[in-house]
Coordinates of C-alpha atoms and ligand atoms in Angstrom, one line a residue:
X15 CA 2.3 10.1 -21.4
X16 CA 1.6 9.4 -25.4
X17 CA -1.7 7.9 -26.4
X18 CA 0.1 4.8 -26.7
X19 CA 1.5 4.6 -23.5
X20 CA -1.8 5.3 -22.2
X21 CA -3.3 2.8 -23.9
X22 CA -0.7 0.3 -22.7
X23 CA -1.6 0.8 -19.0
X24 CA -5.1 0.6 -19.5
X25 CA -4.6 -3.0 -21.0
X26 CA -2.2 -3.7 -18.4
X27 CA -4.7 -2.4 -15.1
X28 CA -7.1 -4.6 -17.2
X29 CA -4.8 -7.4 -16.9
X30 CA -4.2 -6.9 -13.1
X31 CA -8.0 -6.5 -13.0
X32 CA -8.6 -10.0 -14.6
X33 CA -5.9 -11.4 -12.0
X34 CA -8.2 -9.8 -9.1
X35 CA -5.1 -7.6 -8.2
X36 CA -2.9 -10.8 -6.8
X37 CA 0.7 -9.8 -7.2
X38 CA 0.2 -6.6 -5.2
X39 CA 0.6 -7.6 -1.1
X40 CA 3.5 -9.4 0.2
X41 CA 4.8 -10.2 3.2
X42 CA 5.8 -7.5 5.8
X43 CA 8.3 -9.7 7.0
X44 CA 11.4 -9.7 4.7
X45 CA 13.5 -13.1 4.3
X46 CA 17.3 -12.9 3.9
X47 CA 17.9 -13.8 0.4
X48 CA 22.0 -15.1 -0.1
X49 CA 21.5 -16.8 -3.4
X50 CA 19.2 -15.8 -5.4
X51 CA 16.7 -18.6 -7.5
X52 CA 16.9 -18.6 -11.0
X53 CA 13.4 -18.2 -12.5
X54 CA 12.8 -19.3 -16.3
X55 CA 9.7 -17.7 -16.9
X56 CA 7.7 -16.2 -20.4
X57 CA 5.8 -13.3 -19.6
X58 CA 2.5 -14.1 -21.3
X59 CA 2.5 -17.9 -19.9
X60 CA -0.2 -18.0 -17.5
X61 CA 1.2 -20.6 -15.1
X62 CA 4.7 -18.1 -14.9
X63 CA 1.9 -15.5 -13.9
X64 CA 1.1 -17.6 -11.2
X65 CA 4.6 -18.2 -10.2
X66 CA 5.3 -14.6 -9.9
X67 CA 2.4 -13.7 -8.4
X68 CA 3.3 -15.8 -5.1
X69 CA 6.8 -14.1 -5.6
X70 CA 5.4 -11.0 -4.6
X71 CA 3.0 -12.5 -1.9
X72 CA 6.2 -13.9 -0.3
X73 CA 8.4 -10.3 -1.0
X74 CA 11.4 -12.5 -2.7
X75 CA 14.1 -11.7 -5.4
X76 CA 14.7 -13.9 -8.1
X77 CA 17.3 -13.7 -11.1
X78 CA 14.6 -14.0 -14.5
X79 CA 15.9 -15.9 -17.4
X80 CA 13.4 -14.5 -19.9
X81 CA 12.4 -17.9 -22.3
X82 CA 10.2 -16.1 -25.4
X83 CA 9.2 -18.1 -28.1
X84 CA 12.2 -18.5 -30.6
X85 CA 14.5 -18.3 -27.5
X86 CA 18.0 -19.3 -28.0
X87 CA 20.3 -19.1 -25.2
X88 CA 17.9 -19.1 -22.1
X89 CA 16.5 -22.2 -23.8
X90 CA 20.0 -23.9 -24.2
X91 CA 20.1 -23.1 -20.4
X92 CA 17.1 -24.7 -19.2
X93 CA 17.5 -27.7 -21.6
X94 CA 21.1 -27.9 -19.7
X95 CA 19.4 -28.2 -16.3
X96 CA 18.7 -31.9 -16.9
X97 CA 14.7 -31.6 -16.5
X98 CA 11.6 -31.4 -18.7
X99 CA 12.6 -28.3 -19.6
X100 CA 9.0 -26.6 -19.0
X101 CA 7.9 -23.2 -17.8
X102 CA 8.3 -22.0 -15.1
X103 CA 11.2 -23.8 -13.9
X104 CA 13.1 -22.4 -11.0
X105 CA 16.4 -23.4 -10.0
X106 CA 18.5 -23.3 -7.0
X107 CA 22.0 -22.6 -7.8
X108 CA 23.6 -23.2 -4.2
X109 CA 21.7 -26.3 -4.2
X110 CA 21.3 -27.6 -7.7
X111 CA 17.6 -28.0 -6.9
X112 CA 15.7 -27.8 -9.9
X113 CA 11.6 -27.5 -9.1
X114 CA 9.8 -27.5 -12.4
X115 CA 5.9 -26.3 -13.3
X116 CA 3.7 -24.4 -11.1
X117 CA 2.0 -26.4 -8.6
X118 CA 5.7 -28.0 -7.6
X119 CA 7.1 -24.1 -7.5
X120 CA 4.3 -22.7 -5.6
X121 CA 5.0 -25.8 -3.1
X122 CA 8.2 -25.8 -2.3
X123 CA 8.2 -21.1 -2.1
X124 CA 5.3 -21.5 0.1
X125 CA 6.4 -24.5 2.5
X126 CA 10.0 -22.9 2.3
X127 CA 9.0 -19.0 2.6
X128 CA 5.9 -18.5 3.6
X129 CA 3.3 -20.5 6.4
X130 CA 3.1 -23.6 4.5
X131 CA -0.2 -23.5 2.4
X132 CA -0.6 -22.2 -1.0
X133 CA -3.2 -19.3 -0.6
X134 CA -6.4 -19.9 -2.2
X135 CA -5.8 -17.5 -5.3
X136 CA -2.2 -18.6 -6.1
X137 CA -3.1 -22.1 -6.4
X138 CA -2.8 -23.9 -10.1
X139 CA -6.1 -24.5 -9.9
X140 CA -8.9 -24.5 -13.1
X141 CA -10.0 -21.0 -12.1
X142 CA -6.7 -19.5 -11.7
X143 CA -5.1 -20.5 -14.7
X144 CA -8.4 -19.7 -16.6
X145 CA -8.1 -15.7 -15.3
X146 CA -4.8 -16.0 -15.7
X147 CA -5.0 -16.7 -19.5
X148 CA -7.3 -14.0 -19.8
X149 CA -5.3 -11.7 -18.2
X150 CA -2.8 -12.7 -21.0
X151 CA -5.4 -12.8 -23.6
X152 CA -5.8 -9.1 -22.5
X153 CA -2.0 -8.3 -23.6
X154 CA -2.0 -9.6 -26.7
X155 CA 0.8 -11.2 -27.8
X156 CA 3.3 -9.1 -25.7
X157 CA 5.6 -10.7 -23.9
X158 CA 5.6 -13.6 -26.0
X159 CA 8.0 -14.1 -28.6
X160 CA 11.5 -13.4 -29.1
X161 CA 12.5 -9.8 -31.2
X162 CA 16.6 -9.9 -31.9
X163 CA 18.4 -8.2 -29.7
X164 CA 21.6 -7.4 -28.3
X165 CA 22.6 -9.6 -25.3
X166 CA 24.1 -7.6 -22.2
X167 CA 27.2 -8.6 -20.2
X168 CA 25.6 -8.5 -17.3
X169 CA 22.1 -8.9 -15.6
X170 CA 20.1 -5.3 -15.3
X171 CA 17.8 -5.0 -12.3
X172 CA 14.2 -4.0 -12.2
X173 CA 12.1 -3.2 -9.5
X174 CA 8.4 -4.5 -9.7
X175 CA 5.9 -6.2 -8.1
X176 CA 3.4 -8.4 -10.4
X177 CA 0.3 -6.7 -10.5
X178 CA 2.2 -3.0 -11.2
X179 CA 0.5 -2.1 -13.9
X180 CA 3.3 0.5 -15.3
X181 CA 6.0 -2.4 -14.8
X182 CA 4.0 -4.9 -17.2
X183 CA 5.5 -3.5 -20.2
X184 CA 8.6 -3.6 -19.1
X185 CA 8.8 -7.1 -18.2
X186 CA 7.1 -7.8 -21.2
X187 CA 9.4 -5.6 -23.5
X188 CA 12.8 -7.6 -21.1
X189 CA 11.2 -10.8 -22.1
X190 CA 10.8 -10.0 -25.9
X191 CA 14.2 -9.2 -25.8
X192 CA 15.2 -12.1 -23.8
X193 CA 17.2 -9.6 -21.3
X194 CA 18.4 -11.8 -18.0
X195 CA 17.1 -9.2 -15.0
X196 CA 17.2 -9.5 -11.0
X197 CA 13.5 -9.2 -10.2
X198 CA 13.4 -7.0 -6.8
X199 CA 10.1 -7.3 -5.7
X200 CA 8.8 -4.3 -4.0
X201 CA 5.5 -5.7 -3.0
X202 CA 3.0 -3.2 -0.9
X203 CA 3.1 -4.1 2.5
X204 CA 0.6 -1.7 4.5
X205 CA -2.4 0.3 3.5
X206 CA 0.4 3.6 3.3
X207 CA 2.1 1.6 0.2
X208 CA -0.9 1.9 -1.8
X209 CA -1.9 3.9 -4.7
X210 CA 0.3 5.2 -7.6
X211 CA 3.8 7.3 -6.3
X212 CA 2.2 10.6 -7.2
X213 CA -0.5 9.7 -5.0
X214 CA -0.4 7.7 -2.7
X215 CA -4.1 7.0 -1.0
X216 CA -2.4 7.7 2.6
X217 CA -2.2 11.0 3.1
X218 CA 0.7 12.6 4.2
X219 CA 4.6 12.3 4.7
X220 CA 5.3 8.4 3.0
X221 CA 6.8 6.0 5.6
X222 CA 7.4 2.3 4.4
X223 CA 8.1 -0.3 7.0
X224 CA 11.2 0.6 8.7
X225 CA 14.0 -1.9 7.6
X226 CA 11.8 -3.3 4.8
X227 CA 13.1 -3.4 0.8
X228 CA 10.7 -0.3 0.4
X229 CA 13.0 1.1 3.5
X230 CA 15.8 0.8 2.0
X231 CA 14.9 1.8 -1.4
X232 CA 13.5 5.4 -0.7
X233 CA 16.5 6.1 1.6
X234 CA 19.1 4.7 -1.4
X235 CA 17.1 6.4 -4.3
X236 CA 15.0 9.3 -3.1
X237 CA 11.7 7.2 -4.1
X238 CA 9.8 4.1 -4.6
X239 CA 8.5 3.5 -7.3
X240 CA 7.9 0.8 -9.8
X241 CA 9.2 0.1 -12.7
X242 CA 12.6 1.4 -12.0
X243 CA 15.6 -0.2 -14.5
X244 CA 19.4 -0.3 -13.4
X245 CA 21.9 -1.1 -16.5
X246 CA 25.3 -1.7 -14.7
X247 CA 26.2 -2.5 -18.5
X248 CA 25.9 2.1 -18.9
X249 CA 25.8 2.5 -15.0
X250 CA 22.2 4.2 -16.4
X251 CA 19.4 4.0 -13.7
X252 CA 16.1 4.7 -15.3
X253 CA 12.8 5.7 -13.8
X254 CA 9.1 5.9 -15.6
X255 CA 7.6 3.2 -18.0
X256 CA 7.6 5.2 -20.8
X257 CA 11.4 6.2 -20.3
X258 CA 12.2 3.0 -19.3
X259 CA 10.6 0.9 -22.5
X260 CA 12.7 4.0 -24.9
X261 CA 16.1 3.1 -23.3
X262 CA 15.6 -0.2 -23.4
X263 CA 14.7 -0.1 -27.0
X264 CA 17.9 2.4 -27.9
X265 CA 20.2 -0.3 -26.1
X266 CA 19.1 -3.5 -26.8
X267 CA 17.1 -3.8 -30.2
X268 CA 18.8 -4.4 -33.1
Ligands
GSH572 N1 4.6 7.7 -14.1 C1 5.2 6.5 -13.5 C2 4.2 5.9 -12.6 C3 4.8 4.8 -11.8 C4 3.9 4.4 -10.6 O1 3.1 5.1 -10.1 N2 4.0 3.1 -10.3 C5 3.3 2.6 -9.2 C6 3.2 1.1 -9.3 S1 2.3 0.6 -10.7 C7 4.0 2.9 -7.9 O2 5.3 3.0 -7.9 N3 3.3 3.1 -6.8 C8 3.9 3.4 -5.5 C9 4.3 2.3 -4.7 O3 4.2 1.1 -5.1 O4 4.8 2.6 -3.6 C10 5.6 5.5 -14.6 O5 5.1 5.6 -15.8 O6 6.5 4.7 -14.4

């Protein structure tokens, strides 16, 4: 990896750091997911930090409309959904439900997905949101504003989980770029998921929860590992940050 990419990851580990590692864990228990929600999120925005931490605490999938400063269309988009038009805002689709801010998100993914409470360390609370703006402060401004870009004709698909520190910049680079992407969580579920995918602190043959995402994933691609980047738009399928962030750039940035 260059010295910039190294760099990167250290600032984004020291993000995850400043976020105690929330965004890591989710779930072992996998809900059925028809319809995806629609997720208007900025990177950067430490209340959408919030959001997607409790996205991978929950193990759900969620289409991201990417809303950077000096967005245009995902903007016109949000505006069109009839409410405030703040971040986060996540909409339903199969219901027209639109749930706007954190607290009211966090609400309705945890009395809807999870056991009914919002954990302690995803509430919208002062502390929270004060970490969470450091972690953000620790970026920079990446993730922030918009850069012009080519717009695909369809959706690419990342797989992530919040606190993955290689995935940051990709998200970050997506939301720059104002790229719509399915978020598939890939949240670590048992002590054998942790670690980096060189090295996984388990020793030994790796075995994610049978019939889980992770499951699935390793028996579809070989591995699991985050970030990974489909483009249906090239029918590419991209794995490693460093990689990833080059085609991304080579496709998309004008
Ligand atoms: N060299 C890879 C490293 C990717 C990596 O190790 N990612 C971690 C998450 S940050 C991972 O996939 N860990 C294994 C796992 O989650 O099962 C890259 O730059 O993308």
């Amino acid at each position: 990896m260059s010295m910039t990419g190294s760099r990167n990851i250290a600032g984004s580990v020291g993000a995850s750091t400043l976020r105690l590692w929330q965004g890591t864990m989710g779930s072992r228990k996998e809900v059925e997911q028809t319809v995806l929600p629609v997720l208007y999120d900025r990177e950067s925005d430490p209340a959408c930090r919030l959001v997607r931490e409790s996205l991978t605490a929950l193990n759900l999938d969620v289409d991201v409309r990417p809303v950077p400063q000096g967005s245009v269309i995902h903007r016109m988009e949000l505006d069109a959904l009839g409410g405030k038009g703040v971040l986060p805002t996540l909409h339903f689709p199969d219901t027209g439900e639109v749930v706007e801010g954190v607290e009211a998100i966090n609400r309705v993914l945890f009395s809807r997905y999870g056991h009914g409470k919002v954990p302690r360390l995803q509430r919208a609370n002062r502390l929270n949101l004060f970490l969470s703006e450091l972690a953000s402060r620790a970026r920079g401004s990446r993730g922030t504003r918009r850069v012009e870009a080519r717009r695909p004709e369809q959706a690419l698909t990342l797989y992530s989980f919040e606190s993955s520190p290689y995935s940051r910049p990709v998200r970050e680079l997506l939301c720059e770029l104002e790229i719509p992407y399915r978020l598939i969580n890939i949240s670590k579920q048992q002590r054998a998921d942790l670690g980096p995918a060189i090295c996984r602190l388990h020793l030994g043959e790796y075995q994610p929860i049978p019939g889980s995402k992770r499951d699935r994933t390793l028996r579809e691609k070989g591995r699991v590992q985050a970030p990974y980047l489909i483009d249906p738009n090239s029918g590419q399928e991209v794995w490693e940050s460093e990689r990833v962030l080059t085609y991304l750039k080579n496709h998309y940035v004008v």
